[in-house]
mmCIF file of C-alpha atoms in Angstrom:
data_model
loop_
_atom_site.group_PDB
_atom_site.id
_atom_site.type_symbol
_atom_site.label_atom_id
_atom_site.label_comp_id
_atom_site.label_asym_id
_atom_site.label_seq_id
_atom_site.Cartn_x
_atom_site.Cartn_y
_atom_site.Cartn_z
ATOM 1 C CA MET A 1 -10.500 32.453 -8.106
ATOM 2 C CA TYR A 2 -9.688 30.957 -4.951
ATOM 3 C CA THR A 3 -6.663 29.363 -3.551
ATOM 4 C CA ALA A 4 -7.292 25.756 -2.093
ATOM 5 C CA MET A 5 -5.603 25.154 1.513
ATOM 6 C CA ILE A 6 -3.808 21.909 1.852
ATOM 7 C CA SER A 7 -4.776 19.476 4.640
ATOM 8 C CA ARG A 8 -2.899 16.725 6.063
ATOM 9 C CA ASN A 9 -1.347 14.614 3.473
ATOM 10 C CA GLY A 10 -1.908 16.620 0.646
ATOM 11 C CA THR A 11 -5.575 16.501 0.618
ATOM 12 C CA PRO A 12 -6.853 19.943 -0.570
ATOM 13 C CA SER A 13 -9.612 21.330 1.705
ATOM 14 C CA ALA A 14 -12.736 22.394 0.231
ATOM 15 C CA PRO A 15 -13.255 26.075 -0.250
ATOM 16 C CA GLN A 16 -15.836 27.614 1.657
ATOM 17 C CA SER A 17 -17.650 29.155 -1.354
ATOM 18 C CA ALA A 18 -16.775 28.158 -4.896
ATOM 19 C CA PRO A 19 -18.248 29.210 -8.267
ATOM 20 C CA SER A 20 -20.089 26.685 -10.069
ATOM 21 C CA ALA A 21 -17.928 27.380 -13.156
ATOM 22 C CA ILE A 22 -14.640 25.925 -11.943
ATOM 23 C CA ARG A 23 -16.221 22.797 -10.007
ATOM 24 C CA HIS A 24 -14.450 19.564 -11.135
ATOM 25 C CA ARG A 25 -15.833 16.214 -11.256
ATOM 26 C CA GLN A 26 -14.234 14.216 -8.253
ATOM 27 C CA THR A 27 -11.849 11.545 -8.785
ATOM 28 C CA GLU A 28 -13.547 8.338 -7.912
ATOM 29 C CA PHE A 29 -10.762 5.694 -6.220
ATOM 30 C CA LEU A 30 -11.405 1.999 -6.462
ATOM 31 C CA PRO A 31 -13.040 0.756 -3.304
ATOM 32 C CA ASP A 32 -10.935 -0.437 -0.437
ATOM 33 C CA ILE A 33 -9.693 -4.095 -0.733
ATOM 34 C CA ALA A 34 -12.139 -6.469 0.997
ATOM 35 C CA GLY A 35 -11.025 -8.181 4.045
ATOM 36 C CA ASP A 36 -11.975 -11.764 2.816
ATOM 37 C CA SER A 37 -8.448 -13.328 3.426
ATOM 38 C CA TRP A 38 -6.019 -13.778 6.421
ATOM 39 C CA ALA A 39 -3.511 -11.859 4.525
ATOM 40 C CA VAL A 40 -5.936 -8.744 4.583
ATOM 41 C CA ARG A 41 -7.213 -9.207 8.004
ATOM 42 C CA LEU A 42 -3.717 -9.737 9.364
ATOM 43 C CA TYR A 43 -2.739 -6.148 7.579
ATOM 44 C CA LEU A 44 -6.137 -4.672 9.001
ATOM 45 C CA LEU A 45 -4.922 -5.844 12.561
ATOM 46 C CA SER A 46 -1.598 -4.356 12.140
ATOM 47 C CA ARG A 47 -2.815 -1.229 10.930
ATOM 48 C CA ALA A 48 -5.889 -0.375 12.900
ATOM 49 C CA HIS A 49 -5.611 1.532 16.215
ATOM 50 C CA LEU A 50 -7.688 1.109 19.386
ATOM 51 C CA LEU A 51 -6.644 3.952 21.783
ATOM 52 C CA GLU A 52 -3.706 4.647 19.483
ATOM 53 C CA ILE A 53 -2.429 0.708 19.878
ATOM 54 C CA PRO A 54 -2.656 -1.251 16.996
ATOM 55 C CA LEU A 55 -5.037 -4.222 17.163
ATOM 56 C CA ILE A 56 -2.317 -6.763 16.689
ATOM 57 C CA ARG A 57 -0.651 -5.550 19.865
ATOM 58 C CA TRP A 58 -3.929 -5.811 21.879
ATOM 59 C CA ILE A 59 -4.124 -9.322 20.902
ATOM 60 C CA ALA A 60 -0.646 -9.956 21.579
ATOM 61 C CA PHE A 61 -0.992 -8.615 25.219
ATOM 62 C CA LEU A 62 -4.224 -10.623 25.675
ATOM 63 C CA LEU A 63 -2.519 -14.118 24.878
ATOM 64 C CA VAL A 64 0.536 -12.911 26.927
ATOM 65 C CA GLY A 65 -1.541 -11.966 29.998
ATOM 66 C CA LEU A 66 -3.557 -15.092 29.753
ATOM 67 C CA GLY A 67 -0.744 -17.355 29.508
ATOM 68 C CA LEU A 68 0.796 -15.799 32.570
ATOM 69 C CA ALA A 69 -2.587 -15.831 34.450
ATOM 70 C CA TRP A 70 -3.178 -19.317 33.530
ATOM 71 C CA GLY A 71 0.145 -20.589 35.277
ATOM 72 C CA MET A 72 -0.095 -18.230 38.272
ATOM 73 C CA PHE A 73 -3.810 -19.083 39.097
ATOM 74 C CA SER A 74 -3.426 -22.775 38.549
ATOM 75 C CA LEU A 75 -6.069 -23.118 35.947
ATOM 76 C CA PRO A 76 -6.318 -26.574 34.265
ATOM 77 C CA GLY A 77 -2.817 -27.505 33.039
ATOM 78 C CA GLY A 78 -1.025 -25.274 35.266
ATOM 79 C CA TRP A 79 2.071 -23.751 33.439
ATOM 80 C CA VAL A 80 1.739 -26.018 30.500
ATOM 81 C CA GLY A 81 -1.348 -24.636 29.730
ATOM 82 C CA GLY A 82 -0.041 -21.209 30.219
ATOM 83 C CA ALA A 83 2.987 -22.126 28.020
ATOM 84 C CA PHE A 84 0.324 -23.043 25.201
ATOM 85 C CA TRP A 85 -1.088 -19.308 25.287
ATOM 86 C CA LEU A 86 2.545 -17.771 25.344
ATOM 87 C CA ILE A 87 3.406 -20.219 22.257
ATOM 88 C CA VAL A 88 0.338 -18.987 20.443
ATOM 89 C CA ALA A 89 1.412 -15.320 20.921
ATOM 90 C CA LEU A 90 4.969 -15.999 19.593
ATOM 91 C CA ALA A 91 3.447 -18.031 16.658
ATOM 92 C CA LEU A 92 1.155 -14.737 15.833
ATOM 93 C CA PHE A 93 4.378 -12.595 15.923
ATOM 94 C CA LEU A 94 6.297 -14.673 13.602
ATOM 95 C CA TRP A 95 3.172 -14.996 11.229
ATOM 96 C CA VAL A 96 2.902 -11.175 11.232
ATOM 97 C CA ARG A 97 6.465 -10.444 11.044
ATOM 98 C CA SER A 98 6.599 -12.906 7.956
ATOM 99 C CA ALA A 99 3.499 -11.489 6.259
ATOM 100 C CA ARG A 100 4.746 -7.819 6.773
ATOM 101 C CA ARG A 101 8.275 -8.820 5.129
ATOM 102 C CA HIS A 102 6.072 -9.402 2.029
ATOM 103 C CA ALA A 103 3.745 -6.442 2.549
ATOM 104 C CA PHE A 104 0.849 -8.851 3.149
ATOM 105 C CA THR A 105 0.868 -9.502 -0.550
ATOM 106 C CA GLN A 106 1.897 -12.546 -2.718
ATOM 107 C CA PHE A 107 3.169 -11.747 -6.280
ATOM 108 C CA VAL A 108 3.485 -14.696 -8.684
ATOM 109 C CA PRO A 109 5.716 -13.840 -11.885
ATOM 110 C CA THR A 110 4.111 -14.419 -15.192
ATOM 111 C CA SER A 111 4.705 -13.911 -18.852
ATOM 112 C CA LEU A 112 2.857 -11.809 -21.124
ATOM 113 C CA SER A 113 2.214 -12.805 -24.795
ATOM 114 C CA PRO A 114 2.189 -10.814 -26.820
ATOM 115 C CA LYS A 115 3.773 -7.992 -25.031
ATOM 116 C CA PRO A 116 1.822 -4.831 -25.523
ATOM 117 C CA SER A 117 3.398 -2.226 -27.933
ATOM 118 C CA ALA A 118 5.056 0.714 -26.507
ATOM 119 C CA GLN A 119 2.399 3.514 -26.473
ATOM 120 C CA THR A 120 2.213 6.925 -24.571
ATOM 121 C CA LEU A 121 -0.601 7.507 -21.978
ATOM 122 C CA PRO A 122 -2.036 11.175 -22.360
ATOM 123 C CA PRO A 123 -1.020 13.138 -19.240
ATOM 124 C CA ALA A 124 -4.784 13.703 -18.705
ATOM 125 C CA GLN A 125 -5.491 10.031 -18.493
ATOM 126 C CA LYS A 126 -5.365 8.042 -15.146
ATOM 127 C CA ARG A 127 -5.557 4.428 -14.708
ATOM 128 C CA PRO A 128 -7.127 3.064 -11.804
ATOM 129 C CA LEU A 129 -5.340 0.467 -9.586
ATOM 130 C CA TYR A 130 -4.197 -0.732 -6.198
ATOM 131 C CA VAL A 131 -0.508 -0.043 -4.802
ATOM 132 C CA THR A 132 1.604 -2.286 -2.337
ATOM 133 C CA GLY A 133 4.621 -0.953 -1.272
ATOM 134 C CA GLU A 134 6.568 2.412 -0.041
ATOM 135 C CA LEU A 135 4.444 5.408 -0.621
ATOM 136 C CA SER A 136 5.497 9.064 0.614
ATOM 137 C CA VAL A 137 4.118 12.468 1.281
ATOM 138 C CA GLU A 138 5.797 15.484 3.047
ATOM 139 C CA GLN A 139 8.962 13.640 4.047
ATOM 140 C CA LYS A 140 6.819 10.891 5.692
ATOM 141 C CA VAL A 141 7.300 7.284 4.193
ATOM 142 C CA ARG A 142 4.851 4.408 4.904
ATOM 143 C CA THR A 143 4.417 1.002 3.307
ATOM 144 C CA PHE A 144 0.831 0.169 2.318
ATOM 145 C CA THR A 145 -1.165 -2.900 1.173
ATOM 146 C CA ALA A 146 -3.421 -2.659 -1.775
ATOM 147 C CA LEU A 147 -3.988 0.856 -1.598
ATOM 148 C CA PRO A 148 -6.560 2.431 -3.947
ATOM 149 C CA GLY A 149 -4.926 4.782 -6.508
ATOM 150 C CA PHE A 150 -4.074 5.866 -10.020
ATOM 151 C CA TYR A 151 -1.384 5.805 -12.384
ATOM 152 C CA ARG A 152 -0.517 8.637 -14.733
ATOM 153 C CA THR A 153 2.564 10.021 -16.414
ATOM 154 C CA PHE A 154 3.320 13.829 -16.691
ATOM 155 C CA ALA A 155 4.133 15.425 -20.141
ATOM 156 C CA THR A 156 7.620 15.307 -18.643
ATOM 157 C CA ARG A 157 7.535 11.609 -19.040
ATOM 158 C CA GLU A 158 7.625 11.315 -15.140
ATOM 159 C CA HIS A 159 5.540 8.449 -13.797
ATOM 160 C CA ALA A 160 3.268 8.889 -10.585
ATOM 161 C CA LEU A 161 1.193 6.728 -8.403
ATOM 162 C CA LEU A 162 -1.688 8.808 -6.507
ATOM 163 C CA CYS A 163 -3.239 6.737 -3.812
ATOM 164 C CA ARG A 164 -5.397 7.672 -0.985
ATOM 165 C CA VAL A 165 -6.068 6.160 2.502
ATOM 166 C CA ARG A 166 -9.658 6.687 3.504
ATOM 167 C CA GLU A 167 -10.836 7.990 6.827
ATOM 168 C CA ARG A 168 -12.654 4.854 8.128
ATOM 169 C CA ARG A 169 -13.546 2.406 10.925
ATOM 170 C CA ILE A 170 -12.355 -1.291 11.126
ATOM 171 C CA TRP A 171 -14.902 -3.898 12.416
ATOM 172 C CA GLY A 172 -17.010 -0.894 13.810
ATOM 173 C CA PHE A 173 -14.479 0.014 16.537
ATOM 174 C CA ALA A 174 -11.002 0.383 15.406
ATOM 175 C CA ALA A 175 -9.681 3.245 13.154
ATOM 176 C CA TRP A 176 -7.052 4.082 10.817
ATOM 177 C CA PRO A 177 -4.340 6.139 12.163
ATOM 178 C CA GLU A 178 -5.334 9.840 11.564
ATOM 179 C CA GLU A 179 -1.971 10.790 10.609
ATOM 180 C CA GLU A 180 -2.137 8.735 7.671
ATOM 181 C CA VAL A 181 -5.392 9.597 6.403
ATOM 182 C CA GLY A 182 -5.116 11.527 2.822
ATOM 183 C CA LEU A 183 -3.100 10.995 -0.303
ATOM 184 C CA TRP A 184 0.212 9.168 -0.523
ATOM 185 C CA TYR A 185 2.530 9.299 -3.600
ATOM 186 C CA ALA A 186 5.351 7.422 -5.621
ATOM 187 C CA PHE A 187 7.177 9.317 -8.469
ATOM 188 C CA PHE A 188 9.868 7.802 -10.569
ATOM 189 C CA THR A 189 11.229 8.648 -13.935
ATOM 190 C CA PRO A 190 12.261 6.002 -16.747
ATOM 191 C CA GLN A 191 15.829 6.441 -15.808
ATOM 192 C CA GLN A 192 15.159 4.932 -12.424
ATOM 193 C CA ILE A 193 13.427 1.762 -13.132
ATOM 194 C CA GLU A 194 15.603 -1.125 -12.528
ATOM 195 C CA SER A 195 13.070 -3.989 -13.616
ATOM 196 C CA ILE A 196 9.572 -4.347 -14.527
ATOM 197 C CA GLN A 197 7.865 -8.012 -14.106
ATOM 198 C CA PRO A 198 4.229 -8.654 -15.151
ATOM 199 C CA GLY A 199 2.578 -11.181 -12.885
ATOM 200 C CA GLU A 200 -0.452 -11.943 -10.515
ATOM 201 C CA VAL A 201 -1.178 -9.985 -7.339
ATOM 202 C CA LYS A 202 -2.951 -12.043 -4.625
ATOM 203 C CA VAL A 203 -4.058 -9.841 -1.791
ATOM 204 C CA GLY A 204 -7.855 -10.671 -1.136
ATOM 205 C CA ARG A 205 -9.391 -13.891 -2.666
ATOM 206 C CA GLN A 206 -9.462 -12.293 -6.121
ATOM 207 C CA PRO A 207 -6.296 -12.450 -7.795
ATOM 208 C CA LEU A 208 -5.451 -9.148 -9.961
ATOM 209 C CA ALA A 209 -3.397 -8.612 -12.921
ATOM 210 C CA GLY A 210 -0.422 -7.047 -11.840
ATOM 211 C CA LEU A 211 2.918 -5.719 -12.352
ATOM 212 C CA SER A 212 6.107 -5.404 -10.185
ATOM 213 C CA ILE A 213 8.152 -2.322 -10.619
ATOM 214 C CA THR A 214 11.377 -1.790 -9.283
ATOM 215 C CA TYR A 215 13.165 1.539 -9.069
ATOM 216 C CA ARG A 216 15.962 3.570 -7.527
ATOM 217 C CA THR A 217 14.863 6.323 -5.178
ATOM 218 C CA THR A 218 16.916 8.590 -2.875
ATOM 219 C CA SER A 219 16.441 8.719 0.943
ATOM 220 C CA HIS A 220 18.023 10.450 3.817
ATOM 221 C CA SER A 221 20.144 8.675 6.063
ATOM 222 C CA SER A 222 20.974 9.662 9.633
ATOM 223 C CA THR A 223 24.292 11.125 8.396
ATOM 224 C CA GLN A 224 22.041 13.397 5.937
ATOM 225 C CA ARG A 225 23.969 11.925 2.988
ATOM 226 C CA ARG A 226 21.462 11.094 -0.078
ATOM 227 C CA GLN A 227 21.668 7.240 -0.715
ATOM 228 C CA PRO A 228 20.106 5.617 -3.672
ATOM 229 C CA THR A 229 17.740 2.546 -2.454
ATOM 230 C CA LEU A 230 15.685 0.034 -4.456
ATOM 231 C CA VAL A 231 12.023 0.117 -4.062
ATOM 232 C CA THR A 232 9.707 -2.467 -5.364
ATOM 233 C CA LEU A 233 5.968 -1.780 -5.892
ATOM 234 C CA TYR A 234 3.244 -4.000 -6.656
ATOM 235 C CA LEU A 235 0.339 -2.765 -8.683
ATOM 236 C CA GLY A 236 -3.001 -4.879 -8.933
ATOM 237 C CA PHE A 237 -5.204 -3.873 -11.610
ATOM 238 C CA VAL A 238 -8.853 -4.756 -11.770
ATOM 239 C CA SER A 239 -9.033 -4.818 -15.833
ATOM 240 C CA GLU A 240 -6.501 -6.388 -18.040
ATOM 241 C CA GLU A 241 -6.834 -3.350 -20.211
ATOM 242 C CA ASP A 242 -5.478 -1.105 -17.349
ATOM 243 C CA ARG A 243 -2.632 -3.156 -17.115
ATOM 244 C CA SER A 244 -1.750 -3.136 -20.805
ATOM 245 C CA ALA A 245 -2.091 0.534 -20.820
ATOM 246 C CA VAL A 246 0.036 1.273 -17.853
ATOM 247 C CA LEU A 247 2.606 -1.363 -19.399
ATOM 248 C CA ALA A 248 2.546 0.071 -22.749
ATOM 249 C CA ASP A 249 3.323 3.380 -21.213
ATOM 250 C CA LEU A 250 6.496 2.495 -19.390
ATOM 251 C CA LEU A 251 7.862 0.748 -22.328
ATOM 252 C CA VAL A 252 8.004 4.124 -24.412
ATOM 253 C CA ASP A 253 11.025 4.921 -22.489
ATOM 254 C CA TRP A 254 12.103 2.077 -20.502
ATOM 255 C CA GLN A 255 14.074 -0.442 -23.118
ATOM 256 C CA PRO A 256 15.360 -3.473 -21.190
ATOM 257 C CA THR A 257 13.871 -6.952 -21.917
ATOM 258 C CA LEU A 258 11.101 -7.707 -19.454
ATOM 259 C CA SER A 259 12.497 -10.208 -16.765
ATOM 260 C CA ALA A 260 9.742 -12.681 -17.623
ATOM 261 C CA GLU A 261 11.183 -13.129 -21.064
#
């Protein structure tokens, strides 16, 4: 027997030597969402870092600097030309701010007909998906967009989303923040769920079968009092079968009518 050491963000470090009898097949996560849409590109620009500064800030600094230099050095158009670049910088800021408010994701509610019958998902079974929303690990909380992960339900009927941030380079020169690389989670019980809404998740060019789940969680405020807050997660599924299986499992203990109905 060996004891696996836990590395950053809950990722188990590989033991130096492990008997072949206890090796397990590694879980295969879905690939990272393709950067084939403006929403994904904006998301990557806001998360990828160069010299520990997000790329989107580098672009903003460049636009502001260009605008000031344009006027100071009397380039064609003078301060009018410089104002143009400053307006572009402001428009970029507002665009990113608006996209971040919706986690760079569009969720279009739809109805399901027929609604899947409630059916328990075996605890050992995991369904692959993309998760958009607030995830946490070791008292750290981050909001991610289309993060590859799995849905599963424990024998206690607590639902879990287990997601992974890969260590990777963006466009060959920027990198994902090292402190975010690893596993991130969301846990909720049927009693915490406020609403479930089927729909379509749009992040990249290819829409995904989706579910919106709003549940009550508990967070710490500056006064150290525990306060319930509402968190909404958007789940995107590559296959309709996986969405139906997850929804059927959620409906085992959650009785309110789907809002789409």
